[in-house]
Coordinates of C-alpha atoms in Angstrom, one line a residue:
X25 CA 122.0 96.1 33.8
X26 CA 120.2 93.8 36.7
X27 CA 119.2 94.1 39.8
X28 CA 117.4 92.0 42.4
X29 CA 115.8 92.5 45.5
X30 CA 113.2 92.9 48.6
X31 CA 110.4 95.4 46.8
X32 CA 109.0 98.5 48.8
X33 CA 105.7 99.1 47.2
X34 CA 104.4 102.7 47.2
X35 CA 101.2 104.5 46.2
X36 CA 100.7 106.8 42.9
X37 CA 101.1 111.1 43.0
X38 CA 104.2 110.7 45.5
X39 CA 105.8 114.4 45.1
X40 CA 109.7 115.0 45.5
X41 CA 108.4 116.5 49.1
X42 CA 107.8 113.4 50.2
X43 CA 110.7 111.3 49.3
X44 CA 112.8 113.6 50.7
X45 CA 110.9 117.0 52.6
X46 CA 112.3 120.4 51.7
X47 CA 113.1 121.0 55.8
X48 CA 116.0 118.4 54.7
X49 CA 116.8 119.2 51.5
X50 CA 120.3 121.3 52.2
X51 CA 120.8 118.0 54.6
X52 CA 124.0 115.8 53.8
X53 CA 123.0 113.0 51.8
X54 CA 123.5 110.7 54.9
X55 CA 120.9 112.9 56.8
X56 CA 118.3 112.7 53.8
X57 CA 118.8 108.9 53.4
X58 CA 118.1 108.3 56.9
X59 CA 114.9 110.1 56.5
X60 CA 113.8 109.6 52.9
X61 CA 110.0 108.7 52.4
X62 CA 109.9 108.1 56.4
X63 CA 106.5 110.0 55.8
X64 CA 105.1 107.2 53.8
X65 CA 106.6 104.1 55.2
X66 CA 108.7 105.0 58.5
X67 CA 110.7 101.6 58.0
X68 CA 112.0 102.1 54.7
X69 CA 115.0 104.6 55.8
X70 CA 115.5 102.2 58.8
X71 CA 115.0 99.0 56.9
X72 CA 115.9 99.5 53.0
X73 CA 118.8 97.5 52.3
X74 CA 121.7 97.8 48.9
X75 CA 119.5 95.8 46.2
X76 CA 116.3 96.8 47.3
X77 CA 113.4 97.5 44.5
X78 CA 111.3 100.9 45.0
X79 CA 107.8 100.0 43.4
X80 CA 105.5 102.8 43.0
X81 CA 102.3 103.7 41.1
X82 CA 101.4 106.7 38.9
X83 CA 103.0 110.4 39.1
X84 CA 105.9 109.0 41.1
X85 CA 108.4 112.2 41.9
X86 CA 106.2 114.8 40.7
X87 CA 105.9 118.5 41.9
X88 CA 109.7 119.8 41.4
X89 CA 112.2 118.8 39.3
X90 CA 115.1 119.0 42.0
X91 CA 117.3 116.3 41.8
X92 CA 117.8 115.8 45.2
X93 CA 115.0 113.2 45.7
X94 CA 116.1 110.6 43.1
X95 CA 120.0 111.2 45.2
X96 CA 118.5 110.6 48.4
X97 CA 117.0 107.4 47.1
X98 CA 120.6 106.2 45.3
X99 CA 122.0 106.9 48.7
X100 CA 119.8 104.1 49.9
X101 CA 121.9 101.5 47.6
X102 CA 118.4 101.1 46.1
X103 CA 119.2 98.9 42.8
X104 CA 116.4 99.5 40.7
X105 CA 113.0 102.4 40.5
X106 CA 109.9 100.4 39.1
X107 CA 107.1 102.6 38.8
X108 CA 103.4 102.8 36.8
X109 CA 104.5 106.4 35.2
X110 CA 107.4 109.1 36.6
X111 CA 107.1 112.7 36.6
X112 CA 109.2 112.9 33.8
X113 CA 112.0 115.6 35.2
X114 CA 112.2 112.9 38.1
X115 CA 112.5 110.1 35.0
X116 CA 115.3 112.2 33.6
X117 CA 117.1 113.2 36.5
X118 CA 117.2 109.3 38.0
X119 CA 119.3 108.8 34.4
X120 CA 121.4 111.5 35.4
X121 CA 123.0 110.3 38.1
X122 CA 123.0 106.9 36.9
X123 CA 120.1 105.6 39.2
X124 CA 118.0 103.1 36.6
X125 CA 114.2 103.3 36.7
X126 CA 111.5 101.3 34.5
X127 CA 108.2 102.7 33.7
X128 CA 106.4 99.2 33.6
X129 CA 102.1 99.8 34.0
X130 CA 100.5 97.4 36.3
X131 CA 103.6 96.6 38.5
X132 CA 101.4 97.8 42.0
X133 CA 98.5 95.3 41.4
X134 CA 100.6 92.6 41.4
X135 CA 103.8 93.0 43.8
X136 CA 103.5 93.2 47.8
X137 CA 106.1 94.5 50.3
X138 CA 108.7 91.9 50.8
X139 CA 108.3 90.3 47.3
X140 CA 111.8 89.2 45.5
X141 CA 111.9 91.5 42.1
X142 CA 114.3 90.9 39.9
X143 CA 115.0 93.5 37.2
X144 CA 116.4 93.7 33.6
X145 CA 117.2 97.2 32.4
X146 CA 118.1 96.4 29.3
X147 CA 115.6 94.5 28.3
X148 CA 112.5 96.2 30.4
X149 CA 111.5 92.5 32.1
X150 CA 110.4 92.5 35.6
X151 CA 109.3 89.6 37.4
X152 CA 108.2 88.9 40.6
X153 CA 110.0 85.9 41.9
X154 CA 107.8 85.6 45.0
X155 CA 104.4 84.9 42.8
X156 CA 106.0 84.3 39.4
X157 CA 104.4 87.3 38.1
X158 CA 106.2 88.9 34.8
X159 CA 106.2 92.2 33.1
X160 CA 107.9 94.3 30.3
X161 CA 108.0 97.2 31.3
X162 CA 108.6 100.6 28.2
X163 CA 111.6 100.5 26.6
X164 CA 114.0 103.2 28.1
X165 CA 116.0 105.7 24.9
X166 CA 119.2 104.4 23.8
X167 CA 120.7 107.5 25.1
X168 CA 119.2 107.3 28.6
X169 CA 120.5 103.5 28.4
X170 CA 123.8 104.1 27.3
X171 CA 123.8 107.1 30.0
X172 CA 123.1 104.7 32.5
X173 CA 125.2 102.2 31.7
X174 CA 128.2 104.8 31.8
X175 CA 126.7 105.9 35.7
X176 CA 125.4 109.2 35.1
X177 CA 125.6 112.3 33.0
X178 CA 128.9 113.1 34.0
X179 CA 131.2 110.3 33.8
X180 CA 129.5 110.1 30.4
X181 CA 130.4 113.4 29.4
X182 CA 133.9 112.5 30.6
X183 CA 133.9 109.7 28.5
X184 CA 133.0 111.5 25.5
X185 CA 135.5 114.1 26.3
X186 CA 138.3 111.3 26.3
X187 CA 136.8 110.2 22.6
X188 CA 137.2 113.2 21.2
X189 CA 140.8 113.8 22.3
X190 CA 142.1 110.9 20.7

């Protein structure tokens, strides 16, 4: 699994509050992604485009493990979460609906807004195409890999199902 795209750097101890507030959280998930982390960057709802990169620093999605906030972000068409260190019900739930998301430490002292990031799932390399910067990021469990690769929880479970009936 790849992606590659603009990068939207954000800071470290972002809570789920913030990517998408709890006034909007009942919202359709066209409503949240027009307003998701608008607190923190007003462009990104506006500007974020299908590919896009989310960079972030330490304690990214903390605070509540509803899994609203990592759908509000897949509704952007966002193709990859690169972050220092996720809360780690925000880690799982990202998984869960088949949104992928490195852990890779350092990534915010070396990308900028705007940078081209391209993005190996599989094998935890990022690089930043703008200033030829590389990192591995930690690998990610078989099980949240294979998970991912089968776009969520539930078409995996489906899948599984099928298996067993034959």
């Amino acid at each position: 699994m790849q992606a590659r795209g603009r990068c939207w750097t954000f800071g470290d101890n972002i809570p789920t509050d913030q990517i998408v507030r709890s006034d909007r959280a009942l919202a359709s998930l066209e409503e949240m992604r027009a307003h998701v982390l608008e607190n923190l960057n007003p462009d990104f709802p506006k500007q974020v485009r299908p590919g896009d990169i989310l960079v972030a620093g330490k304690h990214f999605g903390q605070s509540s493990g509803r899994a609203i906030a990592p759908k509000a972000l897949q509704a952007t068409g966002i193709g990859a979460i690169v972050v220092e260190y996720a809360a780690r019900l925000f880690y799982r739930n990202c998984f869960e609906i088949g949104l992928p998301l490195l852990e890779c430490p350092g990534i915010t002292a070396a990308v900028s807004d705007g940078d081209v990031l391209s993005v190996d799932m599989t094998t935890g390399a990022v690089e930043d195409e703008t200033n030829g910067t590389r990192f591995t990021a930690r690998a990610v469990d078989p099980f949240l890999m294979e998970m991912l690769e089968a776009g969520g929880i539930i078409p995996m479970a489906a899948r599984l199902a099928g298996e067993e009936e034959n």
